[in-house]
Structure formats: structure tokens, C-alpha cells
mmCIF file of C-alpha atoms in Angstrom:
data_model
loop_
_atom_site.group_PDB
_atom_site.id
_atom_site.type_symbol
_atom_site.label_atom_id
_atom_site.label_comp_id
_atom_site.label_asym_id
_atom_site.label_seq_id
_atom_site.Cartn_x
_atom_site.Cartn_y
_atom_site.Cartn_z
ATOM 1 C CA ASN A 45 0.000 0.000 0.000
ATOM 2 C CA ILE A 46 1.622 3.227 -1.222
ATOM 3 C CA LYS A 47 -0.089 5.476 1.323
ATOM 4 C CA LYS A 48 1.216 3.313 4.151
ATOM 5 C CA HIS A 49 4.799 3.535 2.862
ATOM 6 C CA VAL A 50 4.531 7.301 2.431
ATOM 7 C CA PHE A 51 3.315 7.621 6.031
ATOM 8 C CA ILE A 52 6.237 5.503 7.294
ATOM 9 C CA CYS A 53 8.717 7.664 5.349
ATOM 10 C CA PHE A 54 7.214 10.809 6.820
ATOM 11 C CA CYS A 55 7.370 9.441 10.379
ATOM 12 C CA GLY A 56 10.962 8.276 9.884
ATOM 13 C CA PHE A 57 11.995 11.689 8.572
ATOM 14 C CA PHE A 58 10.276 13.425 11.507
ATOM 15 C CA LEU A 59 11.975 11.238 14.127
ATOM 16 C CA LEU A 60 15.377 11.733 12.539
ATOM 17 C CA SER A 61 14.874 15.503 12.480
ATOM 18 C CA LEU A 62 14.231 15.382 16.226
ATOM 19 C CA GLN A 63 17.295 13.212 16.751
ATOM 20 C CA VAL A 64 19.621 15.542 14.867
ATOM 21 C CA GLN A 65 18.608 18.416 17.146
ATOM 22 C CA THR A 66 19.545 16.501 20.312
ATOM 23 C CA THR A 67 22.934 15.027 19.339
ATOM 24 C CA ASN A 68 26.278 16.812 19.460
ATOM 25 C CA ASN A 69 28.273 14.022 17.799
ATOM 26 C CA PHE A 70 29.447 15.231 14.350
ATOM 27 C CA ASN A 71 29.664 11.747 12.819
ATOM 28 C CA MET A 72 26.257 10.851 14.185
ATOM 29 C CA LYS A 73 24.799 13.990 12.637
ATOM 30 C CA ARG A 74 26.321 13.091 9.270
ATOM 31 C CA LEU A 75 24.751 9.644 9.492
ATOM 32 C CA ILE A 76 21.369 11.083 10.438
ATOM 33 C CA TYR A 77 21.500 13.599 7.588
ATOM 34 C CA ALA A 78 22.338 10.788 5.176
ATOM 35 C CA LEU A 79 19.376 8.750 6.427
ATOM 36 C CA MET A 80 17.121 11.801 6.144
ATOM 37 C CA ALA A 81 18.233 12.258 2.528
ATOM 38 C CA LEU A 82 17.334 8.635 1.799
ATOM 39 C CA PHE A 83 13.891 9.134 3.317
ATOM 40 C CA VAL A 84 13.377 12.222 1.146
ATOM 41 C CA LEU A 85 14.345 10.273 -1.986
ATOM 42 C CA GLN A 86 12.066 7.393 -1.069
ATOM 43 C CA PHE A 87 9.216 9.770 -0.269
ATOM 44 C CA THR A 88 9.667 11.528 -3.644
ATOM 45 C CA PHE A 89 9.713 8.202 -5.492
ATOM 46 C CA LEU A 90 6.599 6.935 -3.747
ATOM 47 C CA ALA A 91 4.746 10.208 -4.302
ATOM 48 C CA PHE A 92 5.618 10.108 -8.017
ATOM 49 C CA PHE A 93 4.584 6.459 -8.315
ATOM 50 C CA SER A 94 1.332 7.161 -6.510
ATOM 51 C CA CYS A 95 0.491 9.959 -8.936
ATOM 52 C CA SER A 96 1.419 7.856 -11.950
ATOM 53 C CA GLU A 97 -1.142 5.243 -10.956
ATOM 54 C CA GLY A 98 -3.933 7.692 -11.843
ATOM 55 C CA GLU A 99 -7.557 6.610 -11.918
ATOM 56 C CA THR A 100 -8.387 2.959 -11.544
ATOM 57 C CA TYR A 101 -10.515 1.178 -14.152
ATOM 58 C CA ALA A 102 -13.359 1.127 -11.626
ATOM 59 C CA ASP A 103 -13.018 4.910 -11.198
ATOM 60 C CA MET A 104 -13.136 5.465 -14.968
ATOM 61 C CA LYS A 105 -16.191 3.207 -15.352
ATOM 62 C CA GLU A 106 -17.982 5.136 -12.617
ATOM 63 C CA LYS A 107 -17.077 8.413 -14.343
ATOM 64 C CA GLU A 108 -18.416 7.012 -17.619
ATOM 65 C CA LYS A 109 -21.657 5.908 -15.964
ATOM 66 C CA ASN A 110 -22.179 9.365 -14.453
ATOM 67 C CA ALA A 111 -21.489 11.052 -17.797
ATOM 68 C CA ILE A 112 -24.047 8.839 -19.571
ATOM 69 C CA ASN A 113 -26.672 9.480 -16.889
ATOM 70 C CA LYS A 114 -26.085 13.228 -17.165
ATOM 71 C CA PHE A 115 -26.442 13.018 -20.947
ATOM 72 C CA ILE A 116 -29.714 11.091 -20.558
ATOM 73 C CA ASP A 117 -31.047 13.738 -18.164
ATOM 74 C CA ASP A 118 -30.441 16.427 -20.790
ATOM 75 C CA ASN A 119 -28.292 17.042 -23.854
ATOM 76 C CA GLU A 120 -27.990 19.451 -26.772
ATOM 77 C CA PHE A 121 -28.989 16.896 -29.430
ATOM 78 C CA THR A 122 -32.295 15.461 -28.245
ATOM 79 C CA GLY A 123 -33.072 16.979 -24.867
ATOM 80 C CA PRO A 124 -34.082 14.723 -21.931
ATOM 81 C CA ILE A 125 -34.219 11.042 -22.904
ATOM 82 C CA ARG A 126 -36.877 8.535 -21.852
ATOM 83 C CA VAL A 127 -35.270 5.129 -21.441
ATOM 84 C CA ILE A 128 -37.399 2.061 -22.199
ATOM 85 C CA THR A 129 -36.625 -1.604 -21.563
ATOM 86 C CA GLU A 130 -36.049 -4.233 -24.223
ATOM 87 C CA ASN A 131 -39.431 -5.788 -23.384
ATOM 88 C CA GLU A 132 -41.167 -2.454 -24.039
ATOM 89 C CA PHE A 133 -39.173 -2.065 -27.248
ATOM 90 C CA TYR A 134 -40.204 -5.484 -28.599
ATOM 91 C CA LYS A 135 -43.834 -4.887 -27.652
ATOM 92 C CA GLN A 136 -43.670 -1.749 -29.823
ATOM 93 C CA ASP A 137 -42.614 -3.815 -32.846
ATOM 94 C CA SER A 138 -38.950 -2.940 -32.253
ATOM 95 C CA LEU A 139 -39.598 0.784 -32.544
ATOM 96 C CA THR A 140 -38.849 3.793 -30.364
ATOM 97 C CA ASP A 141 -41.322 6.670 -30.094
ATOM 98 C CA THR A 142 -39.367 9.760 -31.172
ATOM 99 C CA THR A 143 -42.198 12.076 -30.038
ATOM 100 C CA LYS A 144 -41.425 10.863 -26.504
ATOM 101 C CA ASN A 145 -37.685 10.793 -27.216
ATOM 102 C CA GLU A 146 -37.456 7.101 -26.335
ATOM 103 C CA PHE A 147 -34.176 5.205 -26.315
ATOM 104 C CA VAL A 148 -34.105 1.456 -25.659
ATOM 105 C CA GLN A 149 -31.348 0.199 -23.380
ATOM 106 C CA PHE A 150 -29.846 -3.190 -24.235
ATOM 107 C CA SER A 151 -28.920 -4.707 -20.895
ATOM 108 C CA SER A 152 -26.195 -7.040 -22.144
ATOM 109 C CA SER A 153 -24.123 -4.311 -23.804
ATOM 110 C CA GLY A 154 -25.269 -1.098 -22.146
ATOM 111 C CA ILE A 155 -25.974 0.422 -25.576
ATOM 112 C CA TYR A 156 -28.877 2.879 -25.854
ATOM 113 C CA MET A 157 -30.607 3.213 -29.248
ATOM 114 C CA GLN A 158 -33.269 5.392 -30.795
ATOM 115 C CA ILE A 159 -34.570 4.455 -34.242
ATOM 116 C CA VAL A 160 -35.266 7.768 -35.956
ATOM 117 C CA ARG A 161 -36.150 6.100 -39.272
ATOM 118 C CA LYS A 162 -36.477 2.354 -39.651
ATOM 119 C CA GLY A 163 -35.848 2.483 -43.409
ATOM 120 C CA GLU A 164 -37.375 0.322 -46.087
ATOM 121 C CA GLY A 165 -36.399 -2.999 -47.626
ATOM 122 C CA LYS A 166 -35.114 -5.962 -45.618
ATOM 123 C CA THR A 167 -32.995 -6.319 -42.506
ATOM 124 C CA MET A 168 -29.666 -8.152 -42.586
ATOM 125 C CA ILE A 169 -31.331 -10.987 -40.669
ATOM 126 C CA GLU A 170 -34.116 -11.338 -43.238
ATOM 127 C CA MET A 171 -31.585 -11.328 -46.085
ATOM 128 C CA ALA A 172 -29.496 -14.042 -44.417
ATOM 129 C CA LYS A 173 -32.525 -16.267 -43.848
ATOM 130 C CA GLU A 174 -33.152 -16.257 -47.601
ATOM 131 C CA ASP A 175 -29.578 -17.315 -48.402
ATOM 132 C CA PRO A 176 -28.829 -21.084 -48.688
ATOM 133 C CA ASP A 177 -25.856 -20.659 -46.347
ATOM 134 C CA SER A 178 -27.798 -18.359 -43.996
ATOM 135 C CA THR A 179 -25.069 -15.778 -44.538
ATOM 136 C CA ILE A 180 -25.165 -12.405 -46.237
ATOM 137 C CA THR A 181 -22.484 -9.819 -47.018
ATOM 138 C CA GLN A 182 -23.417 -6.245 -47.862
ATOM 139 C CA ARG A 183 -21.640 -2.989 -48.524
ATOM 140 C CA LEU A 184 -23.080 -0.149 -46.449
ATOM 141 C CA LEU A 185 -22.687 3.605 -46.796
ATOM 142 C CA CYS A 186 -22.843 5.531 -43.527
ATOM 143 C CA ARG A 187 -23.087 9.170 -42.638
ATOM 144 C CA PHE A 188 -22.434 9.916 -38.997
ATOM 145 C CA LEU A 189 -21.645 12.264 -36.157
ATOM 146 C CA GLU A 190 -19.453 11.184 -33.216
ATOM 147 C CA TYR A 191 -19.714 13.106 -29.936
ATOM 148 C CA ASP A 192 -17.552 12.552 -26.845
ATOM 149 C CA ILE A 193 -20.051 12.565 -23.973
ATOM 150 C CA GLU A 194 -17.460 13.239 -21.256
ATOM 151 C CA SER A 195 -15.669 16.143 -22.958
ATOM 152 C CA GLY A 196 -18.805 17.532 -24.593
ATOM 153 C CA ASP A 197 -17.184 17.812 -28.034
ATOM 154 C CA THR A 198 -18.053 16.566 -31.502
ATOM 155 C CA ILE A 199 -14.813 14.776 -32.367
ATOM 156 C CA ASN A 200 -15.595 13.254 -35.755
ATOM 157 C CA ALA A 201 -18.294 13.597 -38.428
ATOM 158 C CA ASN A 202 -18.902 13.301 -42.135
ATOM 159 C CA ILE A 203 -22.450 14.703 -42.140
ATOM 160 C CA TYR A 204 -21.046 18.144 -42.949
ATOM 161 C CA LYS A 205 -19.248 16.816 -46.048
ATOM 162 C CA PRO A 206 -21.819 16.310 -48.848
ATOM 163 C CA ASN A 207 -19.596 14.109 -51.002
ATOM 164 C CA ILE A 208 -18.147 11.921 -48.224
ATOM 165 C CA VAL A 209 -19.545 8.662 -46.821
ATOM 166 C CA ASP A 210 -17.930 5.982 -44.692
ATOM 167 C CA LYS A 211 -18.005 2.606 -46.421
ATOM 168 C CA LEU A 212 -18.428 -0.659 -44.523
ATOM 169 C CA GLN A 213 -18.266 -4.278 -45.593
ATOM 170 C CA VAL A 214 -20.614 -6.212 -43.299
ATOM 171 C CA LYS A 215 -21.158 -9.962 -43.085
ATOM 172 C CA TYR A 216 -23.937 -11.526 -41.044
ATOM 173 C CA SER A 217 -24.226 -15.225 -40.225
ATOM 174 C CA HIS A 218 -27.652 -16.278 -39.035
ATOM 175 C CA GLN A 219 -26.301 -19.610 -37.779
ATOM 176 C CA SER A 220 -23.951 -17.916 -35.299
ATOM 177 C CA ARG A 221 -26.128 -14.779 -34.930
ATOM 178 C CA SER A 222 -23.016 -12.681 -35.419
ATOM 179 C CA TYR A 223 -21.627 -9.823 -37.508
ATOM 180 C CA THR A 224 -18.146 -9.248 -38.833
ATOM 181 C CA ALA A 225 -17.443 -5.874 -40.378
ATOM 182 C CA SER A 226 -14.681 -3.573 -41.518
ATOM 183 C CA PHE A 227 -14.373 -0.007 -42.745
ATOM 184 C CA THR A 228 -13.061 0.149 -46.292
ATOM 185 C CA GLU A 229 -12.759 3.934 -46.443
ATOM 186 C CA GLY A 230 -13.932 7.075 -44.714
ATOM 187 C CA ASP A 231 -13.414 9.386 -41.759
ATOM 188 C CA MET A 232 -13.630 6.718 -39.035
ATOM 189 C CA MET A 233 -10.810 4.705 -40.577
ATOM 190 C CA ASN A 234 -8.768 7.852 -41.219
ATOM 191 C CA LYS A 235 -9.163 9.160 -37.664
ATOM 192 C CA TYR A 236 -8.469 5.948 -35.774
ATOM 193 C CA GLY A 237 -6.135 4.240 -38.265
ATOM 194 C CA SER A 238 -8.164 1.051 -38.056
ATOM 195 C CA SER A 239 -10.676 -0.796 -40.215
ATOM 196 C CA VAL A 240 -12.424 -2.293 -37.159
ATOM 197 C CA VAL A 241 -16.076 -1.275 -36.893
ATOM 198 C CA PRO A 242 -17.262 -0.620 -33.307
ATOM 199 C CA THR A 243 -19.794 -3.225 -32.196
ATOM 200 C CA GLY A 244 -22.090 -0.361 -31.224
ATOM 201 C CA TRP A 245 -22.440 0.512 -34.918
ATOM 202 C CA LEU A 246 -23.603 -3.021 -35.731
ATOM 203 C CA LYS A 247 -26.326 -3.356 -33.101
ATOM 204 C CA PRO A 248 -28.940 -1.387 -35.122
ATOM 205 C CA LEU A 249 -28.573 -3.794 -38.050
ATOM 206 C CA ASP A 250 -30.758 -6.303 -36.208
ATOM 207 C CA PHE A 251 -33.696 -3.894 -36.513
ATOM 208 C CA ILE A 252 -33.298 -1.404 -39.371
ATOM 209 C CA ARG A 253 -34.181 -2.011 -43.023
ATOM 210 C CA LEU A 254 -31.669 -1.362 -45.779
ATOM 211 C CA THR A 255 -32.277 0.340 -49.100
ATOM 212 C CA ARG A 256 -30.394 2.178 -51.838
ATOM 213 C CA ASN A 257 -33.147 4.799 -51.979
ATOM 214 C CA ALA A 258 -31.455 7.839 -50.435
ATOM 215 C CA GLY A 259 -34.791 9.325 -49.382
ATOM 216 C CA ARG A 260 -35.801 6.225 -47.401
ATOM 217 C CA ILE A 261 -32.638 5.183 -45.590
ATOM 218 C CA ALA A 262 -32.555 4.207 -41.924
ATOM 219 C CA LYS A 263 -31.197 6.506 -39.233
ATOM 220 C CA VAL A 264 -30.448 5.859 -35.559
ATOM 221 C CA ARG A 265 -29.101 7.630 -32.511
ATOM 222 C CA LEU A 266 -26.826 5.694 -30.171
ATOM 223 C CA ILE A 267 -25.206 6.036 -26.772
ATOM 224 C CA VAL A 268 -22.267 3.645 -26.888
ATOM 225 C CA PRO A 269 -20.273 2.750 -23.759
ATOM 226 C CA HIS A 270 -16.535 2.161 -24.088
ATOM 227 C CA SER A 271 -16.937 -1.622 -24.189
ATOM 228 C CA SER A 272 -18.820 -1.370 -27.510
ATOM 229 C CA GLY A 273 -16.885 1.554 -28.951
ATOM 230 C CA THR A 274 -13.684 2.202 -30.864
ATOM 231 C CA SER A 275 -10.321 0.980 -29.596
ATOM 232 C CA ASN A 276 -9.631 4.551 -28.469
ATOM 233 C CA ALA A 277 -12.887 4.745 -26.494
ATOM 234 C CA SER A 278 -12.227 1.311 -25.019
ATOM 235 C CA GLY A 279 -8.694 2.213 -23.974
ATOM 236 C CA TYR A 280 -9.663 5.488 -22.308
ATOM 237 C CA VAL A 281 -13.105 4.330 -21.070
ATOM 238 C CA LEU A 282 -15.028 6.979 -23.007
ATOM 239 C CA PRO A 283 -18.750 6.903 -23.835
ATOM 240 C CA MET A 284 -19.802 8.215 -27.258
ATOM 241 C CA TYR A 285 -23.011 9.526 -28.765
ATOM 242 C CA TYR A 286 -23.597 8.762 -32.446
ATOM 243 C CA GLU A 287 -26.074 9.767 -35.101
ATOM 244 C CA ILE A 288 -25.737 7.316 -38.019
ATOM 245 C CA SER A 289 -27.608 6.685 -41.253
ATOM 246 C CA TYR A 290 -27.276 3.374 -43.099
ATOM 247 C CA GLN A 291 -27.677 3.062 -46.870
ATOM 248 C CA LEU A 292 -27.288 -0.078 -48.925
ATOM 249 C CA GLY A 293 -24.265 0.272 -51.195
ATOM 250 C CA TYR A 294 -23.645 -0.974 -54.713
#
């Protein structure tokens, strides 16, 4: 325990300082001063090491939780959010009522989702069921905004760039109920230097419908905890808010 060692160093230094005031032996004083110098060095080292430890993972998770709760209470994008359970969500035909600003919370991942537009066409699941191998691969075009909930800053977006979309290659296997996906180009890959698609981006694909018709594409809003985010968000335990549209590519 670092605090315990720091306390011992402080006590040792204090006792030696008292001792040096009561002795008249020159050699003894030199020895005491040398010991005091060692205590100072040890105290400095322990203080530095204690500071370098920083926040624990538990501390960062608690900070993330508080930031998400504050965002749910009120935010500049949607205003106060009404959280509904998965059971409520499924009873509503897998829809969220935007007039009530509903977001469904998925208990297993901690992701919150609002379906702004469900889109038209078929879901990835429906497409896979029609395939003989129960597997489907699609190219998706995404426009998005990425907002750091803790810092309160929009840190990445392509929605302000009319000619830019992020391109994803997404494979869904109905047998394993799983997605594998990668960015092939776009701002997310450029910013993070990785083709890995955050799992939070894939969760809506269970529910939205995909089309090439630009006027009918699906759009969602997401609150993504670090565990379902980018490698950067995961490493620094940062929650993100996303607005994403999904269009079927060619």
C-alpha cells in the first residue's frame, strides 16, 4: 500500500529531524543527515509512483456511468431522454417513439438506441434467412456524427461533407447470430487508423431495413459505452453519442 509507505517515510523523517537536534556528535549527525536524505528520496519516489497510478478502471467506469446518466437527463442533441426496456421495445414492434424521445437500453451491452427512421427494404437478418448458407455480405454507406459525452465535443463527423460517406463491408451469419465488419474507407478509418467497426455501430442492423433509396434510408441515434466503442474509447473508457444513417451500397 503506497499510502502506508509514504506515512512511514514521513514518520521516519520526523523522528530523525528530532534526533539531529539533540545530538552533538558530528559523525552521528552526518549519518542522520544521510538517512534523512534517503527518506526524502524514497518519499519523492513513492509520491511520483502514486500519482502515476492515476484513476483505476473502476473509477473510470464510474465516471463514464455518471457522464451517460447526465447526458440522458439532458443534452444538446435530443433533450431529456426517456429510457425504455427491451421488453417495451419489442412490444412496440422494435420501434422507439421519437415524439417521446425514447431510447431502448440493451442490458447485455449497455448500448442505448433510438430508431429515428427504420428504413425500407429488408434487414440483414431477413436477407441471411433467404440465403442457402444463412449468410449475407453487404456494402453499407454511412453518414455519422461522433460526440464525446465526457468532454462535450463533436470529435468526428462526415455529415457536414456532402460528397463523403464511410463505407463498410458487413457480413452476417444467421447460424452464429453474429456480424463481422470492416471499414473500407472514410473518416472513421482515417481518424483511428483502423478498419475495425465498433460493435455499437452493428447493433442497429438487427432492426433497421436497408435500401439504396437515399430518401428512405434508416437513421439511428446511439449512446455507446466504451466496451462497444472504438479501440480509443475502449482504452480510455469513453462513452460516445452517435447519429448514423445506413444506406445499402452498390
